[in-house]
Coordinates of C-alpha atoms in Angstrom, one line a residue:
M662 CA -22.3 4.6 198.4
N663 CA -23.6 8.0 197.2
T664 CA -23.0 9.6 193.8
A665 CA -20.3 11.9 195.2
N666 CA -18.2 8.9 196.4
I667 CA -18.7 7.1 193.1
N668 CA -17.5 10.2 191.2
A669 CA -14.6 10.5 193.6
Y670 CA -13.5 6.9 193.0
F671 CA -13.8 7.4 189.3
K672 CA -11.8 10.6 189.5
M673 CA -9.0 8.8 191.3
T674 CA -8.4 6.6 188.2
K675 CA -7.4 9.6 186.2
P676 CA -9.5 8.9 183.1
N677 CA -7.7 11.4 180.9
I678 CA -4.4 9.6 181.5
A679 CA -6.1 6.2 180.9
L680 CA -7.4 7.5 177.6
S681 CA -3.9 8.4 176.4
V682 CA -2.7 5.0 177.5
L683 CA -5.5 3.2 175.6
I684 CA -4.7 5.2 172.5
T685 CA -1.1 4.0 172.6
T686 CA -2.2 0.5 173.3
V687 CA -4.3 0.5 170.2
W688 CA -1.4 1.9 168.3
G689 CA 0.8 -1.1 169.3
F690 CA -2.0 -3.6 168.7
Y691 CA -2.6 -2.2 165.2
F692 CA 1.0 -2.1 164.1
A693 CA 1.7 -5.7 165.3
K694 CA -0.4 -7.2 162.6
G695 CA -0.8 -4.3 160.2
G696 CA -4.5 -3.8 161.2
I697 CA -7.1 -4.9 163.8
H698 CA -8.1 -8.5 162.9
D699 CA -9.6 -9.5 166.3
W700 CA -11.9 -6.9 167.8
S701 CA -12.7 -9.1 170.8
L702 CA -9.1 -9.5 171.7
L703 CA -8.6 -5.7 171.4
I704 CA -11.6 -5.1 173.7
W705 CA -10.2 -7.4 176.4
T706 CA -6.8 -5.9 176.0
L707 CA -8.2 -2.4 176.5
L708 CA -10.3 -3.4 179.5
G709 CA -7.4 -5.1 181.3
T710 CA -5.1 -2.2 180.5
A711 CA -7.7 0.4 181.6
L712 CA -8.2 -1.4 184.9
S713 CA -4.5 -1.6 185.7
C714 CA -3.8 1.9 184.6
G715 CA -6.7 3.3 186.8
G716 CA -5.4 1.2 189.7
S717 CA -1.9 2.5 189.3
S718 CA -3.2 6.1 189.4
V719 CA -5.1 5.4 192.6
L720 CA -2.0 3.9 194.2
N721 CA 0.1 6.9 193.1
Q722 CA -2.4 9.2 194.9
Y723 CA -2.3 6.9 198.0
L724 CA 1.5 7.2 198.2
E725 CA 1.5 10.9 197.6
R726 CA -1.5 11.8 199.8
D727 CA 0.7 13.9 202.1
V728 CA 2.1 16.2 199.3
D729 CA -1.2 16.2 197.4
A730 CA -2.7 18.0 200.4
I731 CA 0.1 20.7 200.1
M732 CA 0.0 21.4 196.4
Q733 CA -2.6 23.8 195.0
R734 CA -3.2 21.6 191.9
T735 CA -3.9 18.5 193.9
K736 CA -5.3 19.6 197.2
N737 CA -8.9 18.9 196.0
R738 CA -8.2 15.2 195.2
P739 CA -10.5 12.7 196.9
I740 CA -8.0 11.6 199.6
P741 CA -6.8 15.1 200.8
T742 CA -10.5 16.3 200.9
G743 CA -11.5 13.2 202.9
L744 CA -14.0 11.9 200.4
I745 CA -12.1 8.6 200.3
S746 CA -10.0 7.2 203.1
P747 CA -6.4 6.2 202.5
N748 CA -7.1 2.6 203.3
N749 CA -10.1 2.4 200.9
A750 CA -7.9 4.0 198.2
L751 CA -5.2 1.4 198.8
Y752 CA -7.6 -1.5 198.6
F753 CA -9.3 0.0 195.5
G754 CA -6.0 0.5 193.7
I755 CA -4.7 -2.9 194.4
I756 CA -8.0 -4.6 193.3
L757 CA -8.0 -2.6 190.0
V758 CA -4.4 -3.5 189.2
L759 CA -4.9 -7.2 190.0
L760 CA -8.2 -7.3 188.0
G761 CA -6.5 -5.8 185.0
V762 CA -3.5 -8.1 185.2
F763 CA -5.7 -11.2 185.6
T764 CA -8.0 -10.1 182.8
L765 CA -5.1 -9.9 180.5
M766 CA -3.6 -13.2 181.7
I767 CA -6.9 -15.1 181.1
K768 CA -8.4 -13.4 178.1
V769 CA -5.2 -12.2 176.2
N770 CA -1.8 -13.8 177.0
L771 CA 0.8 -14.1 179.7
L772 CA 3.3 -11.7 178.1
T773 CA 0.8 -8.8 177.9
A774 CA -0.2 -9.5 181.6
F775 CA 3.5 -9.4 182.6
L776 CA 4.1 -6.1 180.8
C777 CA 1.0 -4.6 182.4
L778 CA 2.2 -5.7 185.9
L779 CA 5.7 -4.3 185.1
T780 CA 4.1 -1.0 184.1
A781 CA 2.2 -0.7 187.3
F782 CA 5.3 -1.7 189.4
L783 CA 7.5 0.9 187.7
Y784 CA 5.0 3.6 187.9
V785 CA 3.9 3.1 191.5
L786 CA 7.0 1.8 193.3
V787 CA 9.8 3.3 191.2
Y788 CA 8.7 6.5 189.5
T789 CA 6.5 7.8 192.4
P790 CA 9.2 7.8 195.1
M791 CA 11.8 9.0 192.5
K792 CA 10.0 12.3 192.3
R793 CA 11.4 13.2 195.7
L794 CA 14.9 12.1 194.9
S795 CA 16.0 13.3 191.4
W796 CA 14.9 15.3 188.4
L797 CA 15.5 12.2 186.3
N798 CA 12.2 11.0 187.6
T799 CA 10.7 12.2 184.3
T800 CA 12.9 9.9 182.3
I801 CA 12.2 7.0 184.7
G802 CA 8.5 7.7 184.6
A803 CA 8.6 7.7 180.8
I804 CA 9.4 4.0 180.8
P805 CA 6.1 2.8 182.3
G806 CA 4.4 5.6 180.2
A807 CA 5.7 3.9 177.0
L808 CA 5.2 0.3 178.0
P809 CA 1.5 0.2 176.9
T810 CA 2.7 0.3 173.3
L811 CA 4.6 -3.0 173.9
G812 CA 1.5 -4.3 175.7
G813 CA -0.7 -3.6 172.7
W814 CA 1.8 -5.2 170.4
A815 CA 2.2 -8.3 172.6
A816 CA -1.6 -8.7 172.9
A817 CA -1.9 -8.9 169.1
S818 CA 1.1 -11.1 168.4
N819 CA 2.2 -12.7 171.7
S820 CA 5.7 -11.3 171.0
V821 CA 7.7 -8.1 171.2
E822 CA 9.4 -7.5 167.9
P823 CA 11.7 -4.6 166.8
G824 CA 8.8 -2.6 165.5
A825 CA 7.3 -2.6 169.0
W826 CA 10.4 -1.0 170.3
I827 CA 10.2 1.8 167.8
L828 CA 6.7 2.6 169.1
F829 CA 8.0 2.4 172.6
F830 CA 10.7 5.0 171.9
I831 CA 8.3 7.3 170.2
M832 CA 6.2 7.3 173.4
F833 CA 9.3 7.5 175.6
T834 CA 10.7 10.6 173.9
W835 CA 7.3 12.3 173.5
Q836 CA 6.6 12.3 177.2
H837 CA 9.6 14.4 178.0
P838 CA 8.5 17.7 176.5
H839 CA 5.0 17.0 177.6
F840 CA 5.9 16.5 181.3
F841 CA 8.7 19.1 181.4
A842 CA 6.1 21.6 180.2
I843 CA 3.7 20.5 183.0
S844 CA 6.6 20.7 185.5
W845 CA 7.4 24.2 184.5
M846 CA 3.7 25.3 184.8
F847 CA 3.5 24.0 188.3
K848 CA 7.1 24.3 189.5
E849 CA 6.3 26.4 192.5
D850 CA 3.8 23.8 193.6
Y851 CA 6.3 21.0 193.1
K852 CA 9.0 22.9 194.9
K853 CA 6.7 23.5 197.9
A854 CA 5.9 19.7 198.0
G855 CA 9.6 18.8 197.8
F856 CA 9.5 17.2 194.4
K857 CA 12.8 17.3 192.5
M858 CA 11.3 18.2 189.2
L859 CA 13.7 19.5 186.5
P860 CA 12.4 23.2 186.7
C861 CA 12.7 23.1 190.5
V862 CA 16.4 22.0 190.3
Y863 CA 17.2 24.3 187.4
P864 CA 14.8 27.2 187.7
E865 CA 16.4 29.5 185.1
G866 CA 14.7 27.6 182.2
R867 CA 17.6 27.0 179.8
F868 CA 18.1 23.4 180.8
T869 CA 14.4 22.7 180.6
F870 CA 14.3 24.1 177.1
A871 CA 17.4 22.1 176.1
Q872 CA 15.8 18.9 177.3
M873 CA 12.5 19.6 175.5
M874 CA 14.3 20.3 172.3
A875 CA 16.6 17.2 172.5
F876 CA 13.7 14.8 173.2
C877 CA 11.5 16.5 170.6
F878 CA 14.1 15.9 167.9
A879 CA 14.5 12.3 169.1
C880 CA 10.7 11.9 169.0
I881 CA 10.6 13.1 165.4
G882 CA 13.3 10.7 164.4
F883 CA 11.6 7.7 166.0
S884 CA 8.2 8.7 164.6
L885 CA 9.5 8.5 161.1
M886 CA 11.0 5.1 161.5
P887 CA 7.8 3.1 160.9
A888 CA 7.6 4.4 157.4
M889 CA 11.3 3.8 156.8
I890 CA 11.1 0.1 157.7
G891 CA 7.8 -0.5 155.9
M892 CA 5.4 -0.5 158.8
S893 CA 3.5 2.4 157.3
G894 CA 3.5 4.5 154.1
K895 CA 4.1 8.0 152.8
I896 CA 1.0 9.5 154.2
Y897 CA 2.0 8.5 157.7
F898 CA 5.6 9.7 157.1
W899 CA 4.6 13.2 156.0
G900 CA 1.9 13.4 158.7
A901 CA 4.4 12.4 161.4
L902 CA 6.9 14.9 160.1
L903 CA 4.4 17.7 160.1
L904 CA 3.3 16.8 163.6
G905 CA 6.9 16.8 164.8
I906 CA 7.3 20.3 163.5
F907 CA 4.0 21.3 165.1
L908 CA 5.4 20.1 168.4
L909 CA 8.7 21.7 167.9
I910 CA 7.4 25.3 167.2
P911 CA 6.0 26.0 170.7
I912 CA 9.1 24.5 172.3
W913 CA 11.3 26.9 170.3
K914 CA 9.0 29.8 171.3
F915 CA 9.3 28.7 175.0
R916 CA 12.9 29.9 175.1
K917 CA 11.9 33.5 174.4
D918 CA 10.3 34.1 177.8
Y919 CA 10.2 30.8 179.8
S920 CA 6.7 31.7 180.8
I921 CA 3.9 29.6 182.1
V922 CA 1.8 30.6 179.0
S923 CA 4.5 29.3 176.7
A924 CA 4.8 26.1 178.7
R925 CA 1.1 25.6 178.5
K926 CA 1.3 25.9 174.7
V927 CA 3.9 23.1 174.6
M928 CA 1.7 20.9 176.7
A929 CA -1.3 21.6 174.5
A930 CA 0.6 20.8 171.4
S931 CA 1.9 17.5 172.9
I932 CA -1.7 16.5 173.9
I933 CA -2.9 17.1 170.3
Y934 CA 0.1 15.2 168.9
L935 CA -0.8 11.6 169.9
P936 CA -4.4 11.3 168.6
L937 CA -3.3 13.0 165.3
L938 CA -0.4 10.6 164.9
L939 CA -3.0 7.7 165.3
F940 CA -5.2 9.5 162.8
F941 CA -2.4 9.5 160.2
I942 CA -1.9 5.8 160.7
I943 CA -5.6 5.2 159.9
L944 CA -5.5 7.6 157.0
D945 CA -2.4 5.8 155.6
V946 CA -4.4 2.6 155.6
I947 CA -7.6 4.0 154.1
L948 CA -5.9 5.8 151.3

């Protein structure tokens, strides 16, 4: 196997998405016990999660290989360009998911392994086909997108307590403005591929803006709850509030012109939001 093929396989795992998943997994792991008390357990959790996440991304591209070849933003992916055959992608994705699940089952606990398998199932076999059926696919897809927080919590405590669900809903609500912004940026591509994304179904922009605003306010509310129930302190509270406002501002500006540039600013703010929220958690502990 040459270097180009190795890079192609790695690219199919969508490392940028995997990184955000690992951040939220650490988030759940940390909050479960009020700190990281077992680094070995965390490393095994992250390894299993990363393998399963990468495999899910590969299987997503296997199922969407026909439309990936049509869309401008995805036509250069490894399967459409012929760098990797569909069969090899299928086997690679299945192996990664199973390796991840078995790693978590053996080195972490059964609950975390189950949540990991559930995440892969919902992402690959529910969310992926839903994109061709209904604009609610974003909400459906936000469920597996938020489950890694529960996985991180379960890894540390072998349970899923109320605090874990608060983290789940922070992630669940955050994903909506993030992915609605991406959908707006590439709505013509999605429309050409036959995806029923929200901006394709309601192209005038008002409904997309309303959804972004509603879920952003919900995200702010859920993000403040850890401080309200004693999971974190004042530094986190004010940091989370400021970050919520930081995310809200470009969404509000989006309504002025409904432009791709404005949507890109919403997406950029949402990407910055997550690591900074984790930073305020750490800062809250240090100070």
